[in-house]
Short mmCIF file of N, CA and C in Angstrom, two decimals:
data_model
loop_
_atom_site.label_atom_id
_atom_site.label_comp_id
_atom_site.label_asym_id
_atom_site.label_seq_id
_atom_site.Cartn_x
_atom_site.Cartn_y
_atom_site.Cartn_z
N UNK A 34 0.84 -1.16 0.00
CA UNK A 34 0.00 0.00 0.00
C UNK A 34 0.89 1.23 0.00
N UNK A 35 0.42 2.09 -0.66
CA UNK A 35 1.37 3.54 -0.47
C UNK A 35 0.27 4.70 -0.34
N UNK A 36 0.62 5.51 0.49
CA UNK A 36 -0.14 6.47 0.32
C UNK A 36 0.62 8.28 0.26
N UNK A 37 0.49 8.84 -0.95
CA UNK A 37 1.05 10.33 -1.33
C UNK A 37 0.31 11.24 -1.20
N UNK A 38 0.64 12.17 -0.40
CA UNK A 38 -0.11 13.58 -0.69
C UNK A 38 0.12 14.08 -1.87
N UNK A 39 -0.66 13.96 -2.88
CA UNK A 39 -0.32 14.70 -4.90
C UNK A 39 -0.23 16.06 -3.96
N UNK A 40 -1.26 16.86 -3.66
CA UNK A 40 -1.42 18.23 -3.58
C UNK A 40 -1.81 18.56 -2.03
N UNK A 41 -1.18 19.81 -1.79
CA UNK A 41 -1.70 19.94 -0.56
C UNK A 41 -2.05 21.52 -0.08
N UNK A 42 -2.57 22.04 0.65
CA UNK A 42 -2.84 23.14 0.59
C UNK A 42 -3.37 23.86 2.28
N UNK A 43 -3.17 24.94 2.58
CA UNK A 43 -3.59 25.61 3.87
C UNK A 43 -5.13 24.85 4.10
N UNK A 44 -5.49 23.96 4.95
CA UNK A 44 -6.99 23.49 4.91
C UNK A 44 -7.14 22.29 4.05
N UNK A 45 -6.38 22.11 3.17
CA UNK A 45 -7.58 20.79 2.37
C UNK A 45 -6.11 20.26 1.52
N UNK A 46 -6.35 19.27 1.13
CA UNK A 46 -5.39 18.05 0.35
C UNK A 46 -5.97 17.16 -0.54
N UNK A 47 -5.13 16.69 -1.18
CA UNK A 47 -5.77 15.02 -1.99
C UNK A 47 -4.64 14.23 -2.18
N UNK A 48 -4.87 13.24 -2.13
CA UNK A 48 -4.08 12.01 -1.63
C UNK A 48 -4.41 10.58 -2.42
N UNK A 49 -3.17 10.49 -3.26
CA UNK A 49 -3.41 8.57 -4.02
C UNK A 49 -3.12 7.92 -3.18
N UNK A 50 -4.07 6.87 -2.93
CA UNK A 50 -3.90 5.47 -2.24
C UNK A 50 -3.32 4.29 -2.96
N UNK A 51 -2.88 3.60 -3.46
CA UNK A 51 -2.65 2.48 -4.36
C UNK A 51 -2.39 1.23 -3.20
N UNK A 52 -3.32 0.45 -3.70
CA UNK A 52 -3.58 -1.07 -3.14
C UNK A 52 -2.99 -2.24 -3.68
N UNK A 53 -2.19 -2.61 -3.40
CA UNK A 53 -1.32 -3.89 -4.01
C UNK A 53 -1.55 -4.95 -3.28
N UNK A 54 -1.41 -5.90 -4.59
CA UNK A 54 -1.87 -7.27 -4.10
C UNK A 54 0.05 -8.09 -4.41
N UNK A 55 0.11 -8.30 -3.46
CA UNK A 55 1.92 -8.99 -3.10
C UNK A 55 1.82 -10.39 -3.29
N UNK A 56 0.46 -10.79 -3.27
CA UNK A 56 0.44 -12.68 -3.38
C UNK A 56 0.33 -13.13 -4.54
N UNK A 57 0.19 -14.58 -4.83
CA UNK A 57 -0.04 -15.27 -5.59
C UNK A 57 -0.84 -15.76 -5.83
N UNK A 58 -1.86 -15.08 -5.58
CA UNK A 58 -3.92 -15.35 -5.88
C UNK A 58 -3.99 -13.93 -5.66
N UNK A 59 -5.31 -13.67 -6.47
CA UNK A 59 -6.10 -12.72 -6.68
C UNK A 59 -7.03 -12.09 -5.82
N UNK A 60 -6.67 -10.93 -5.20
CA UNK A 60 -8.10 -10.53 -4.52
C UNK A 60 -9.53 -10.42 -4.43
N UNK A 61 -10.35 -10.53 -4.73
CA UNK A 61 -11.53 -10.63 -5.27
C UNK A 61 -12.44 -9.87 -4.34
N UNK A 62 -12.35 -8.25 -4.08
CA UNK A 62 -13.12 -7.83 -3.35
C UNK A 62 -12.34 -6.86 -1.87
N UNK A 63 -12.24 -6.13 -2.20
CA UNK A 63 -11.22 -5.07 -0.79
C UNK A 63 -11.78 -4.35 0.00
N UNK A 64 -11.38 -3.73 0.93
CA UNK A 64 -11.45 -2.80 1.96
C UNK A 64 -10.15 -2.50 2.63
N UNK A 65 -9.88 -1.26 2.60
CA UNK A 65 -8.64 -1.17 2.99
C UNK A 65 -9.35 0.59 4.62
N UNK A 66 -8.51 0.09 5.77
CA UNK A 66 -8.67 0.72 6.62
C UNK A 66 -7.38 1.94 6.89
N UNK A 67 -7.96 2.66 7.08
CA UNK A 67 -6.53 3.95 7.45
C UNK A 67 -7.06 4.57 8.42
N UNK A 68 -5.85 4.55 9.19
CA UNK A 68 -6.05 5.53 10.50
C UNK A 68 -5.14 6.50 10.46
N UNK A 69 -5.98 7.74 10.13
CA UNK A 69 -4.78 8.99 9.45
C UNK A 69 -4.03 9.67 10.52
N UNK A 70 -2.83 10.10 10.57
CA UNK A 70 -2.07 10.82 11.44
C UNK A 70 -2.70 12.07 11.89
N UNK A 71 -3.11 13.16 11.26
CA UNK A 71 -3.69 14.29 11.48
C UNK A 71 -4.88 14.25 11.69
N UNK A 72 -5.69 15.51 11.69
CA UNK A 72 -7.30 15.67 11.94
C UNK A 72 -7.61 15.94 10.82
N UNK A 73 -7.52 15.27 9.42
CA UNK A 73 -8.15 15.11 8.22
C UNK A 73 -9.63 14.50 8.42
N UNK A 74 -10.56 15.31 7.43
CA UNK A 74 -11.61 15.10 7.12
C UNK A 74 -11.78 14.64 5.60
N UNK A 75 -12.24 13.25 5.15
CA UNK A 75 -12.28 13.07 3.74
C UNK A 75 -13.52 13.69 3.31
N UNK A 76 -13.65 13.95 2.39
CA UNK A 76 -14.82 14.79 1.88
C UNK A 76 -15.23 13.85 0.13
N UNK A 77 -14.63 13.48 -0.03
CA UNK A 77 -15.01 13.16 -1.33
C UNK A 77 -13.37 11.87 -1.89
N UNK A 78 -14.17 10.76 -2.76
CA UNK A 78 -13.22 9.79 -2.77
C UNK A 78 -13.60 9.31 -4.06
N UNK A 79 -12.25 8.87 -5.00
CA UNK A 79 -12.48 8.31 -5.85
C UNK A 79 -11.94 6.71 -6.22
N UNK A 80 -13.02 5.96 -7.01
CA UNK A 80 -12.25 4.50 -7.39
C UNK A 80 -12.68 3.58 -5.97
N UNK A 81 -13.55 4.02 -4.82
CA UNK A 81 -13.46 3.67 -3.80
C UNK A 81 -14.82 4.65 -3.42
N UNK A 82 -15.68 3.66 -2.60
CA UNK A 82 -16.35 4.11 -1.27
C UNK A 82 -15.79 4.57 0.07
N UNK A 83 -16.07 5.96 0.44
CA UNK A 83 -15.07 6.42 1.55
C UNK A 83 -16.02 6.38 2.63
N UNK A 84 -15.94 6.15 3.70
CA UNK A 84 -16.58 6.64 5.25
C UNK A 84 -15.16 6.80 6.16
N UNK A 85 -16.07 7.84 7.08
CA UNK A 85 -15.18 8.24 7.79
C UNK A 85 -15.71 8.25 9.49
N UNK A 86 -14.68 7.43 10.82
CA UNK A 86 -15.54 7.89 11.80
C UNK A 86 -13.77 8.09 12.56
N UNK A 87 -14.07 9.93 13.05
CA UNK A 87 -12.97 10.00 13.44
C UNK A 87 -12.00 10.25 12.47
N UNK A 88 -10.59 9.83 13.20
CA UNK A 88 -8.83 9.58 12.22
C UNK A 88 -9.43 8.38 11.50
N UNK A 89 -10.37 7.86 11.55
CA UNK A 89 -10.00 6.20 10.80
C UNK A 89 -11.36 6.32 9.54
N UNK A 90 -10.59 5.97 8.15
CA UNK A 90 -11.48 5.93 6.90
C UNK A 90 -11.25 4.68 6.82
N UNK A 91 -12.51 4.40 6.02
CA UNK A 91 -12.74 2.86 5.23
C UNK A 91 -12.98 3.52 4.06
N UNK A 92 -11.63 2.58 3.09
CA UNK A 92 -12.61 2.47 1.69
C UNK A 92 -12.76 1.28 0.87
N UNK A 93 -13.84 1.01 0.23
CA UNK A 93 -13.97 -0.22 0.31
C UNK A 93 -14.09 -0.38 -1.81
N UNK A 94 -13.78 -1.19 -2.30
CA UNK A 94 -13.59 -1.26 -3.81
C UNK A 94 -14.54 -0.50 -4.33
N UNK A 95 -14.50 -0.33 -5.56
CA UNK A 95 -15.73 0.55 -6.42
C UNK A 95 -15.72 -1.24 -6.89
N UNK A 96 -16.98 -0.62 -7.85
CA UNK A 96 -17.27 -2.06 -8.63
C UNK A 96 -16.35 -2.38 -9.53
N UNK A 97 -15.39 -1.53 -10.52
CA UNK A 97 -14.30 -1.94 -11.39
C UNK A 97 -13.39 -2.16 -11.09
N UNK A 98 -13.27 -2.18 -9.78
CA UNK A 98 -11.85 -2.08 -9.06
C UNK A 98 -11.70 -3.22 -7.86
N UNK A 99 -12.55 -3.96 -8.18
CA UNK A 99 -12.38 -5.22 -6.72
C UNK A 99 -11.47 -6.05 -7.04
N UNK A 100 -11.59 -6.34 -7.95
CA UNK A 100 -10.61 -7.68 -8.74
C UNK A 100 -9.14 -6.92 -9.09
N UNK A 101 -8.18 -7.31 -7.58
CA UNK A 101 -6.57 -7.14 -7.90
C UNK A 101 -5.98 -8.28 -8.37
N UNK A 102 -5.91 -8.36 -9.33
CA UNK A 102 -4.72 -9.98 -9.75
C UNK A 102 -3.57 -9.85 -8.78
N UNK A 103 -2.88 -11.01 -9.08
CA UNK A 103 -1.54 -11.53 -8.30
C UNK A 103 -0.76 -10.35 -8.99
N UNK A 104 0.21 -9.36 -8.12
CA UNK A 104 1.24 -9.11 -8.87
C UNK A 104 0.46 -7.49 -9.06
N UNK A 105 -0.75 -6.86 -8.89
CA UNK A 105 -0.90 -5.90 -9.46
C UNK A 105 -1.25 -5.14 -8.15
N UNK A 106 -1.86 -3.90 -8.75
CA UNK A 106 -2.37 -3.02 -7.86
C UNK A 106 -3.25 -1.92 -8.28
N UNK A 107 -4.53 -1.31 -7.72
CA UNK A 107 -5.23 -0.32 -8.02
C UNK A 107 -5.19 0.42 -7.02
N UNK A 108 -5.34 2.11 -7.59
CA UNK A 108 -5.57 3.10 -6.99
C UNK A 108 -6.59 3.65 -6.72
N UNK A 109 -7.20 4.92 -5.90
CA UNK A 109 -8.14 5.59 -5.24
C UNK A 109 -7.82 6.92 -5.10
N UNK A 110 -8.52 7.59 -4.76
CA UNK A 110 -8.24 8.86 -4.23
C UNK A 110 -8.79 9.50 -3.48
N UNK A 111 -8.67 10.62 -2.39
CA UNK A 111 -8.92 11.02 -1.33
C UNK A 111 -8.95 12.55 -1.31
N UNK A 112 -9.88 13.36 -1.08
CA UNK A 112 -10.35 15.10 -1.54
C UNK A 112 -10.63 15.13 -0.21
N UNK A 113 -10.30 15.46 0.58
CA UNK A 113 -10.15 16.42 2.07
C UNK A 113 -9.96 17.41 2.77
N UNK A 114 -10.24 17.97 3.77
CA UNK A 114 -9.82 19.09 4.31
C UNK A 114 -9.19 18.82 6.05
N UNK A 115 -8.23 19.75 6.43
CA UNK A 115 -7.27 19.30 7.73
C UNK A 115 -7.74 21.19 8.26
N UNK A 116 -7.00 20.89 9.73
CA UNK A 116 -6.95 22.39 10.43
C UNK A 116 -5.60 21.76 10.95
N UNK A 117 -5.06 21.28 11.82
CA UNK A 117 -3.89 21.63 12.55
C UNK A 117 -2.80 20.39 11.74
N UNK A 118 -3.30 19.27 11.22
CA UNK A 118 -2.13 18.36 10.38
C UNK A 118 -2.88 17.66 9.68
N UNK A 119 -1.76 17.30 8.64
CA UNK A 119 -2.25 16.66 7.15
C UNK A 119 -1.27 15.59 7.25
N UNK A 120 -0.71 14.92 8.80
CA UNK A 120 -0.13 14.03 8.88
C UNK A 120 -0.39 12.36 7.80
N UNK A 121 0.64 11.84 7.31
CA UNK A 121 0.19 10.18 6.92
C UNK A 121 -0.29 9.54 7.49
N UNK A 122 -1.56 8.30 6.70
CA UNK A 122 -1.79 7.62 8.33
C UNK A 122 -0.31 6.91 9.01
N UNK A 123 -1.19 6.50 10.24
CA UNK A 123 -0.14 5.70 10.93
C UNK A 123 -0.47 4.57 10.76
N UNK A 124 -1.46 4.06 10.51
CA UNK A 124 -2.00 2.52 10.31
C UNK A 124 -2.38 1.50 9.38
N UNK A 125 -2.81 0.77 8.42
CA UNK A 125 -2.97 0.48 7.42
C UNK A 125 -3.63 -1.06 7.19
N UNK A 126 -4.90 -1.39 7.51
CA UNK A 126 -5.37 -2.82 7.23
C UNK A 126 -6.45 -2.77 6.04
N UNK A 127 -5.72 -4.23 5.68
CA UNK A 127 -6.45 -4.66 4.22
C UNK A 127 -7.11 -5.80 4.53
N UNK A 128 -8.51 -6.04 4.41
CA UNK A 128 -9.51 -7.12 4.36
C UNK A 128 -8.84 -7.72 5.70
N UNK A 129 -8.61 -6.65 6.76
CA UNK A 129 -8.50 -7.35 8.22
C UNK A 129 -6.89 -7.73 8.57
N UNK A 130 -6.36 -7.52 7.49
CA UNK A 130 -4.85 -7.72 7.78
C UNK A 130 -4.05 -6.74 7.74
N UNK A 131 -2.80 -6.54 9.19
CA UNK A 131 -2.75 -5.17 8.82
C UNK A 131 -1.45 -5.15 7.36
N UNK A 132 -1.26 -4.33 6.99
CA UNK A 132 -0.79 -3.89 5.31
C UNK A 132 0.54 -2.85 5.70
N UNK A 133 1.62 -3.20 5.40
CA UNK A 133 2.56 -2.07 5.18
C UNK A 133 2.90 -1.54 4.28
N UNK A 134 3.73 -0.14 4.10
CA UNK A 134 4.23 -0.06 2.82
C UNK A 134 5.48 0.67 3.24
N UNK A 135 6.13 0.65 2.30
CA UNK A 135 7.69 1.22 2.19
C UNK A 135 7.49 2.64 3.09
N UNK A 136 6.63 3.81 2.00
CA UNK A 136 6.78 5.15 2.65
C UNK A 136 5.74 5.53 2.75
N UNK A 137 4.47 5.48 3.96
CA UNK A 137 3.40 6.60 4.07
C UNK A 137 3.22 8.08 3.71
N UNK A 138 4.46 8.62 3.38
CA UNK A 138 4.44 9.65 3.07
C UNK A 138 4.14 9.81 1.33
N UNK A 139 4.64 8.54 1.09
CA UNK A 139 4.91 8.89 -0.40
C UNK A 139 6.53 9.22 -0.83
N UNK A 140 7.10 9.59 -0.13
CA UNK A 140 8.21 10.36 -1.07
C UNK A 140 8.43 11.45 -0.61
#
């Protein structure tokens, strides 16, 4: 999983998620959990169903996007607004498992 702030701004941000599948079978159906570092509010999400309660979003596949083959990965996106941090999450579970990635920040 990686997650980048593309853009960011005094108040509000957007952010690619990309979901990788590392195994050797196919996903068939996701939800991926984030528990964001800052007091981000998602407001709008793409490629993905967003809810939000608190630091912690669920987003859960769109319909074209459930099916990760072995070896691949799909993205999402995230339209938000922050007041005091636009921190990375700190946390990261996929279909209940938790998920790492190299850099939460992105880069």
């Amino acid at each position: 999983m990686t997650y980048h702030n593309g853009s960011q701004w005094a108040g509000g941000f957007v952010a690619d998620v990309a979901v990788a599948n590392l195994t050797a079978t196919p996903i068939d159906g996701w939800t991926l959990v984030l528990t964001l570092g800052g007091d981000q509010k998602v407001t709008q999400a793409w490629n993905a169903t967003a809810s939000q309660t608190g630091n912690v979003v669920t987003l859960t596949a769109a319909g074209w996007n459930r099916l990760i083959p072995a070896g691949s990965s799909v993205s999402a996106g995230l339209l938000g607004s922050w007041q005091t941090s636009n921190a990375p999450p700190t946390q990261a579970v996929l279909n209940g498992t938790p998920a790492s990635w190299p850099d939460p920040a992105g880069g």
